């Protein structure tokens, strides 16, 4: 059985667990609930601060909560940490074999064309959002539907089948339940820019 060689080994396996969770569009709270733990407990595994992530029983429990397998987790870790690149290195350049893993977050912008989210945001406001970053409760989000339509809403919660948001025609008081298979991606709004 593999053992931690350093804190960075635990961190890399935790990053692989986090990548699997994000691929399934689950928050830490949702994943933790499925595994029978708190979001904080789940987060400790993802940051490599909780021991036991290399134990087979723990891996089975955590990956089962994601609908994955321990093999997928280890495969994901290998993708995130391919090891040193063979060959000579150039002076002044360093490679740890993890290029682009910690690339700066990509932020996209979208201008609202209606008052469906008033007073949170009104027509003309530009929202900045980060694809791949899951929203918190009561945080704005941009939802890319399977048909390509983009919807800006306020996130309330989600389960395995549905996503619950507020906003849209009728204002912020309207709750909408979206079937997950009808959505392609959910991204957190990180800024509202007034014009």
Short mmCIF file of N, CA, C and O in Angstrom, two decimals, residues 66-146:
data_model
loop_
_atom_site.label_atom_id
_atom_site.label_comp_id
_atom_site.label_asym_id
_atom_site.label_seq_id
_atom_site.Cartn_x
_atom_site.Cartn_y
_atom_site.Cartn_z
N UNK A 66 -18.88 9.96 -4.91
CA UNK A 66 -18.80 10.71 -6.17
C UNK A 66 -19.24 9.87 -7.37
O UNK A 66 -19.21 10.34 -8.50
N UNK A 67 -19.61 8.62 -7.12
CA UNK A 67 -19.95 7.74 -8.23
C UNK A 67 -18.71 7.37 -9.03
O UNK A 67 -18.77 7.18 -10.23
N UNK A 68 -17.57 7.29 -8.35
CA UNK A 68 -16.30 6.96 -8.99
C UNK A 68 -15.68 5.76 -8.29
O UNK A 68 -16.29 5.17 -7.39
N UNK A 69 -14.47 5.43 -8.68
CA UNK A 69 -13.75 4.31 -8.08
C UNK A 69 -12.38 4.78 -7.60
O UNK A 69 -11.88 5.81 -8.06
N UNK A 70 -11.76 4.02 -6.68
CA UNK A 70 -10.39 4.38 -6.26
C UNK A 70 -9.42 4.39 -7.44
O UNK A 70 -8.48 5.19 -7.46
N UNK A 71 -9.66 3.55 -8.43
CA UNK A 71 -8.79 3.53 -9.61
C UNK A 71 -8.88 4.86 -10.36
O UNK A 71 -7.88 5.37 -10.85
N UNK A 72 -10.10 5.42 -10.46
CA UNK A 72 -10.26 6.73 -11.12
C UNK A 72 -9.52 7.81 -10.33
O UNK A 72 -8.93 8.71 -10.93
N UNK A 73 -9.56 7.71 -8.99
CA UNK A 73 -8.85 8.68 -8.16
C UNK A 73 -7.35 8.62 -8.41
O UNK A 73 -6.71 9.64 -8.62
N UNK A 74 -6.81 7.41 -8.43
CA UNK A 74 -5.37 7.26 -8.65
C UNK A 74 -5.00 7.69 -10.08
O UNK A 74 -3.96 8.29 -10.30
N UNK A 75 -5.87 7.38 -11.02
CA UNK A 75 -5.64 7.80 -12.41
C UNK A 75 -5.64 9.32 -12.50
O UNK A 75 -4.81 9.92 -13.18
N UNK A 76 -6.57 9.96 -11.81
CA UNK A 76 -6.66 11.42 -11.81
C UNK A 76 -5.40 12.02 -11.18
O UNK A 76 -4.85 12.98 -11.66
N UNK A 77 -4.89 11.39 -10.12
CA UNK A 77 -3.67 11.88 -9.49
C UNK A 77 -2.51 11.79 -10.47
O UNK A 77 -1.69 12.69 -10.56
N UNK A 78 -2.45 10.69 -11.23
CA UNK A 78 -1.37 10.54 -12.21
C UNK A 78 -1.46 11.61 -13.29
O UNK A 78 -0.45 12.11 -13.76
N UNK A 79 -2.68 11.99 -13.68
CA UNK A 79 -2.85 13.04 -14.69
C UNK A 79 -2.39 14.38 -14.12
O UNK A 79 -1.70 15.14 -14.79
N UNK A 80 -2.76 14.66 -12.85
CA UNK A 80 -2.38 15.94 -12.23
C UNK A 80 -0.90 15.99 -11.88
O UNK A 80 -0.32 17.05 -11.77
N UNK A 81 -0.29 14.83 -11.69
CA UNK A 81 1.11 14.77 -11.26
C UNK A 81 1.88 13.77 -12.12
O UNK A 81 2.20 12.68 -11.68
N UNK A 82 2.15 14.10 -13.37
CA UNK A 82 2.80 13.16 -14.26
C UNK A 82 4.26 12.91 -13.93
O UNK A 82 4.88 12.05 -14.52
N UNK A 83 4.84 13.62 -12.99
CA UNK A 83 6.25 13.41 -12.64
C UNK A 83 7.13 14.32 -13.46
O UNK A 83 6.68 15.07 -14.33
N UNK A 84 8.42 14.26 -13.21
CA UNK A 84 9.34 15.13 -13.93
C UNK A 84 9.38 14.83 -15.42
O UNK A 84 9.19 13.70 -15.83
N UNK A 85 9.58 15.87 -16.18
CA UNK A 85 9.68 15.71 -17.62
C UNK A 85 11.09 15.25 -17.95
O UNK A 85 12.07 15.87 -17.52
N UNK A 86 11.24 14.11 -18.69
CA UNK A 86 12.59 13.64 -18.99
C UNK A 86 13.30 14.58 -19.95
O UNK A 86 12.68 15.32 -20.70
N UNK A 87 14.63 14.50 -19.93
CA UNK A 87 15.42 15.29 -20.86
C UNK A 87 16.13 16.41 -20.14
O UNK A 87 15.89 16.68 -18.97
N UNK A 88 17.04 17.07 -20.84
CA UNK A 88 17.82 18.13 -20.20
C UNK A 88 16.95 19.35 -19.95
O UNK A 88 16.02 19.63 -20.67
N UNK A 89 17.27 20.06 -18.88
CA UNK A 89 16.54 21.29 -18.61
C UNK A 89 17.40 22.47 -19.03
O UNK A 89 18.62 22.41 -19.02
N UNK A 90 16.75 23.52 -19.41
CA UNK A 90 17.45 24.72 -19.84
C UNK A 90 17.81 25.56 -18.63
O UNK A 90 17.05 25.61 -17.66
N UNK A 91 18.94 26.24 -18.66
CA UNK A 91 19.29 27.12 -17.54
C UNK A 91 18.22 28.18 -17.35
O UNK A 91 17.72 28.76 -18.31
N UNK A 92 17.86 28.40 -16.10
CA UNK A 92 16.88 29.45 -15.80
C UNK A 92 15.45 28.98 -15.88
O UNK A 92 14.55 29.70 -15.54
N UNK A 93 15.22 27.74 -16.31
CA UNK A 93 13.87 27.20 -16.37
C UNK A 93 13.76 26.05 -15.40
O UNK A 93 14.66 25.24 -15.29
N UNK A 94 12.64 25.95 -14.71
CA UNK A 94 12.42 24.84 -13.79
C UNK A 94 11.10 24.18 -14.13
O UNK A 94 10.14 24.85 -14.50
N UNK A 95 11.08 22.88 -14.02
CA UNK A 95 9.85 22.15 -14.28
C UNK A 95 9.64 21.15 -13.17
O UNK A 95 10.53 20.40 -12.81
N UNK A 96 8.45 21.18 -12.60
CA UNK A 96 8.09 20.20 -11.60
C UNK A 96 7.18 19.16 -12.20
O UNK A 96 6.65 18.32 -11.48
N UNK A 97 6.94 19.19 -13.50
CA UNK A 97 6.06 18.22 -14.12
C UNK A 97 4.59 18.49 -13.89
O UNK A 97 3.77 17.62 -14.10
N UNK A 98 4.22 19.65 -13.43
CA UNK A 98 2.82 19.96 -13.13
C UNK A 98 2.37 21.23 -13.85
O UNK A 98 1.61 22.02 -13.32
N UNK A 99 2.85 21.42 -15.05
CA UNK A 99 2.57 22.65 -15.79
C UNK A 99 1.07 22.87 -15.93
O UNK A 99 0.31 21.95 -16.19
N UNK A 100 0.67 24.09 -15.74
CA UNK A 100 -0.69 24.57 -15.93
C UNK A 100 -1.70 24.07 -14.90
O UNK A 100 -2.86 24.42 -14.98
N UNK A 101 -1.30 23.29 -13.92
CA UNK A 101 -2.25 22.83 -12.92
C UNK A 101 -2.75 24.01 -12.09
O UNK A 101 -3.90 24.10 -11.75
N UNK A 102 -1.86 24.93 -11.74
CA UNK A 102 -2.25 26.07 -10.93
C UNK A 102 -2.31 27.34 -11.76
O UNK A 102 -1.92 28.40 -11.32
N UNK A 103 -2.77 27.22 -12.98
CA UNK A 103 -2.90 28.38 -13.85
C UNK A 103 -3.93 29.34 -13.25
O UNK A 103 -4.84 28.92 -12.54
N UNK A 104 -3.78 30.62 -13.49
CA UNK A 104 -4.75 31.57 -12.96
C UNK A 104 -6.15 31.24 -13.45
O UNK A 104 -6.33 30.76 -14.56
N UNK A 105 -7.12 31.50 -12.58
CA UNK A 105 -8.51 31.23 -12.94
C UNK A 105 -8.92 32.10 -14.13
O UNK A 105 -8.54 33.25 -14.24
N UNK A 106 -9.70 31.50 -15.00
CA UNK A 106 -10.23 32.23 -16.16
C UNK A 106 -11.52 32.90 -15.72
O UNK A 106 -12.40 32.26 -15.15
N UNK A 107 -11.63 34.19 -15.95
CA UNK A 107 -12.85 34.91 -15.60
C UNK A 107 -13.53 35.36 -16.88
O UNK A 107 -12.88 35.91 -17.77
N UNK A 108 -14.81 35.09 -16.96
CA UNK A 108 -15.60 35.54 -18.11
C UNK A 108 -16.60 36.58 -17.63
O UNK A 108 -16.91 36.66 -16.45
N UNK A 109 -17.10 37.36 -18.58
CA UNK A 109 -18.06 38.42 -18.24
C UNK A 109 -19.32 38.27 -19.07
O UNK A 109 -19.27 37.83 -20.22
N UNK A 110 -20.42 38.71 -18.47
CA UNK A 110 -21.72 38.64 -19.13
C UNK A 110 -22.54 39.84 -18.66
O UNK A 110 -22.64 40.10 -17.47
N UNK A 111 -23.10 40.60 -19.62
CA UNK A 111 -23.92 41.76 -19.26
C UNK A 111 -25.38 41.35 -19.19
O UNK A 111 -25.90 40.68 -20.09
N UNK A 112 -26.04 41.76 -18.11
CA UNK A 112 -27.46 41.45 -17.93
C UNK A 112 -28.30 42.36 -18.81
O UNK A 112 -28.01 43.54 -18.94
N UNK A 113 -29.34 41.79 -19.39
CA UNK A 113 -30.19 42.56 -20.29
C UNK A 113 -31.61 42.74 -19.74
O UNK A 113 -32.49 43.23 -20.44
N UNK A 114 -31.84 42.32 -18.47
CA UNK A 114 -33.16 42.48 -17.88
C UNK A 114 -33.03 42.69 -16.37
O UNK A 114 -31.93 42.67 -15.83
N UNK A 115 -34.14 42.88 -15.69
CA UNK A 115 -34.15 43.13 -14.25
C UNK A 115 -34.63 41.90 -13.47
O UNK A 115 -35.15 42.03 -12.36
N UNK A 116 -34.46 40.71 -14.02
CA UNK A 116 -34.93 39.49 -13.38
C UNK A 116 -34.28 39.21 -12.03
O UNK A 116 -34.80 38.42 -11.24
N UNK A 117 -33.14 39.83 -11.75
CA UNK A 117 -32.44 39.58 -10.49
C UNK A 117 -32.41 40.81 -9.57
O UNK A 117 -31.63 40.86 -8.62
N UNK A 118 -33.26 41.82 -9.87
CA UNK A 118 -33.31 43.02 -9.04
C UNK A 118 -33.78 42.64 -7.63
O UNK A 118 -34.64 41.78 -7.49
N UNK A 119 -33.22 43.23 -6.61
CA UNK A 119 -32.21 44.28 -6.56
C UNK A 119 -30.77 43.75 -6.56
O UNK A 119 -29.84 44.53 -6.50
N UNK A 120 -30.58 42.42 -6.60
CA UNK A 120 -29.22 41.85 -6.59
C UNK A 120 -28.40 42.38 -7.76
O UNK A 120 -27.25 42.74 -7.60
N UNK A 121 -29.00 42.40 -8.94
CA UNK A 121 -28.35 42.95 -10.13
C UNK A 121 -29.45 43.35 -11.11
O UNK A 121 -30.46 42.67 -11.23
N UNK A 122 -29.23 44.45 -11.82
CA UNK A 122 -30.23 44.95 -12.75
C UNK A 122 -29.65 45.01 -14.17
O UNK A 122 -28.47 44.80 -14.37
N UNK A 123 -30.50 45.34 -15.10
CA UNK A 123 -30.09 45.43 -16.50
C UNK A 123 -28.90 46.37 -16.64
O UNK A 123 -28.85 47.44 -16.04
N UNK A 124 -27.92 45.97 -17.42
CA UNK A 124 -26.73 46.76 -17.63
C UNK A 124 -25.55 46.36 -16.77
O UNK A 124 -24.40 46.66 -17.08
N UNK A 125 -25.82 45.66 -15.66
CA UNK A 125 -24.74 45.20 -14.79
C UNK A 125 -23.99 44.07 -15.49
O UNK A 125 -24.58 43.23 -16.16
N UNK A 126 -22.68 44.10 -15.36
CA UNK A 126 -21.85 43.03 -15.92
C UNK A 126 -21.44 42.12 -14.78
O UNK A 126 -20.95 42.59 -13.75
N UNK A 127 -21.69 40.82 -14.93
CA UNK A 127 -21.25 39.87 -13.91
C UNK A 127 -20.00 39.16 -14.41
O UNK A 127 -19.90 38.80 -15.59
N UNK A 128 -19.03 39.02 -13.53
CA UNK A 128 -17.81 38.27 -13.83
C UNK A 128 -17.96 36.91 -13.16
O UNK A 128 -18.34 36.84 -11.99
N UNK A 129 -17.68 35.83 -13.89
CA UNK A 129 -17.83 34.49 -13.33
C UNK A 129 -16.66 33.62 -13.72
O UNK A 129 -15.98 33.87 -14.71
N UNK A 130 -16.39 32.61 -12.88
CA UNK A 130 -15.28 31.70 -13.11
C UNK A 130 -15.80 30.32 -13.45
O UNK A 130 -16.34 29.63 -12.58
N UNK A 131 -15.66 29.88 -14.69
CA UNK A 131 -16.06 28.53 -15.05
C UNK A 131 -15.30 27.51 -14.19
O UNK A 131 -14.11 27.66 -13.93
N UNK A 132 -16.02 26.52 -13.72
CA UNK A 132 -15.41 25.49 -12.90
C UNK A 132 -15.44 25.78 -11.41
O UNK A 132 -15.16 24.91 -10.60
N UNK A 133 -15.79 26.98 -11.02
CA UNK A 133 -15.87 27.32 -9.59
C UNK A 133 -17.33 27.22 -9.16
O UNK A 133 -18.19 27.91 -9.70
N UNK A 134 -17.60 26.35 -8.20
CA UNK A 134 -18.98 26.11 -7.76
C UNK A 134 -19.43 27.22 -6.82
O UNK A 134 -18.66 27.65 -5.95
N UNK A 135 -20.68 27.71 -6.95
CA UNK A 135 -21.15 28.80 -6.09
C UNK A 135 -21.53 28.32 -4.69
O UNK A 135 -21.84 27.15 -4.48
N UNK A 136 -21.53 29.25 -3.74
CA UNK A 136 -22.03 29.01 -2.39
C UNK A 136 -23.51 29.39 -2.38
O UNK A 136 -24.01 30.07 -3.26
N UNK A 137 -24.21 29.00 -1.33
CA UNK A 137 -25.63 29.36 -1.17
C UNK A 137 -25.75 30.89 -1.16
O UNK A 137 -24.94 31.58 -0.55
N UNK A 138 -26.73 31.40 -1.86
CA UNK A 138 -27.02 32.83 -2.00
C UNK A 138 -25.96 33.60 -2.78
O UNK A 138 -25.89 34.82 -2.71
N UNK A 139 -25.14 32.90 -3.53
CA UNK A 139 -24.15 33.54 -4.41
C UNK A 139 -24.69 33.48 -5.83
O UNK A 139 -25.35 32.52 -6.22
N UNK A 140 -24.40 34.50 -6.61
CA UNK A 140 -24.80 34.50 -8.00
C UNK A 140 -24.10 33.38 -8.77
O UNK A 140 -23.00 32.96 -8.40
N UNK A 141 -24.76 32.91 -9.81
CA UNK A 141 -24.14 31.87 -10.64
C UNK A 141 -24.60 32.03 -12.08
O UNK A 141 -25.65 32.61 -12.36
N UNK A 142 -23.77 31.55 -12.97
CA UNK A 142 -24.11 31.50 -14.39
C UNK A 142 -24.26 30.03 -14.74
O UNK A 142 -23.35 29.23 -14.50
N UNK A 143 -25.40 29.69 -15.29
CA UNK A 143 -25.70 28.31 -15.62
C UNK A 143 -25.72 28.18 -17.13
O UNK A 143 -26.46 28.88 -17.81
N UNK A 144 -24.88 27.29 -17.64
CA UNK A 144 -24.89 27.00 -19.06
C UNK A 144 -25.79 25.79 -19.27
O UNK A 144 -25.52 24.70 -18.75
N UNK A 145 -26.89 26.00 -19.98
CA UNK A 145 -27.83 24.93 -20.22
C UNK A 145 -27.30 24.03 -21.35
O UNK A 145 -26.44 24.43 -22.12
N UNK A 146 -27.84 22.83 -21.43
CA UNK A 146 -27.40 21.86 -22.44
C UNK A 146 -27.59 22.41 -23.85
O UNK A 146 -26.83 22.07 -24.76
#
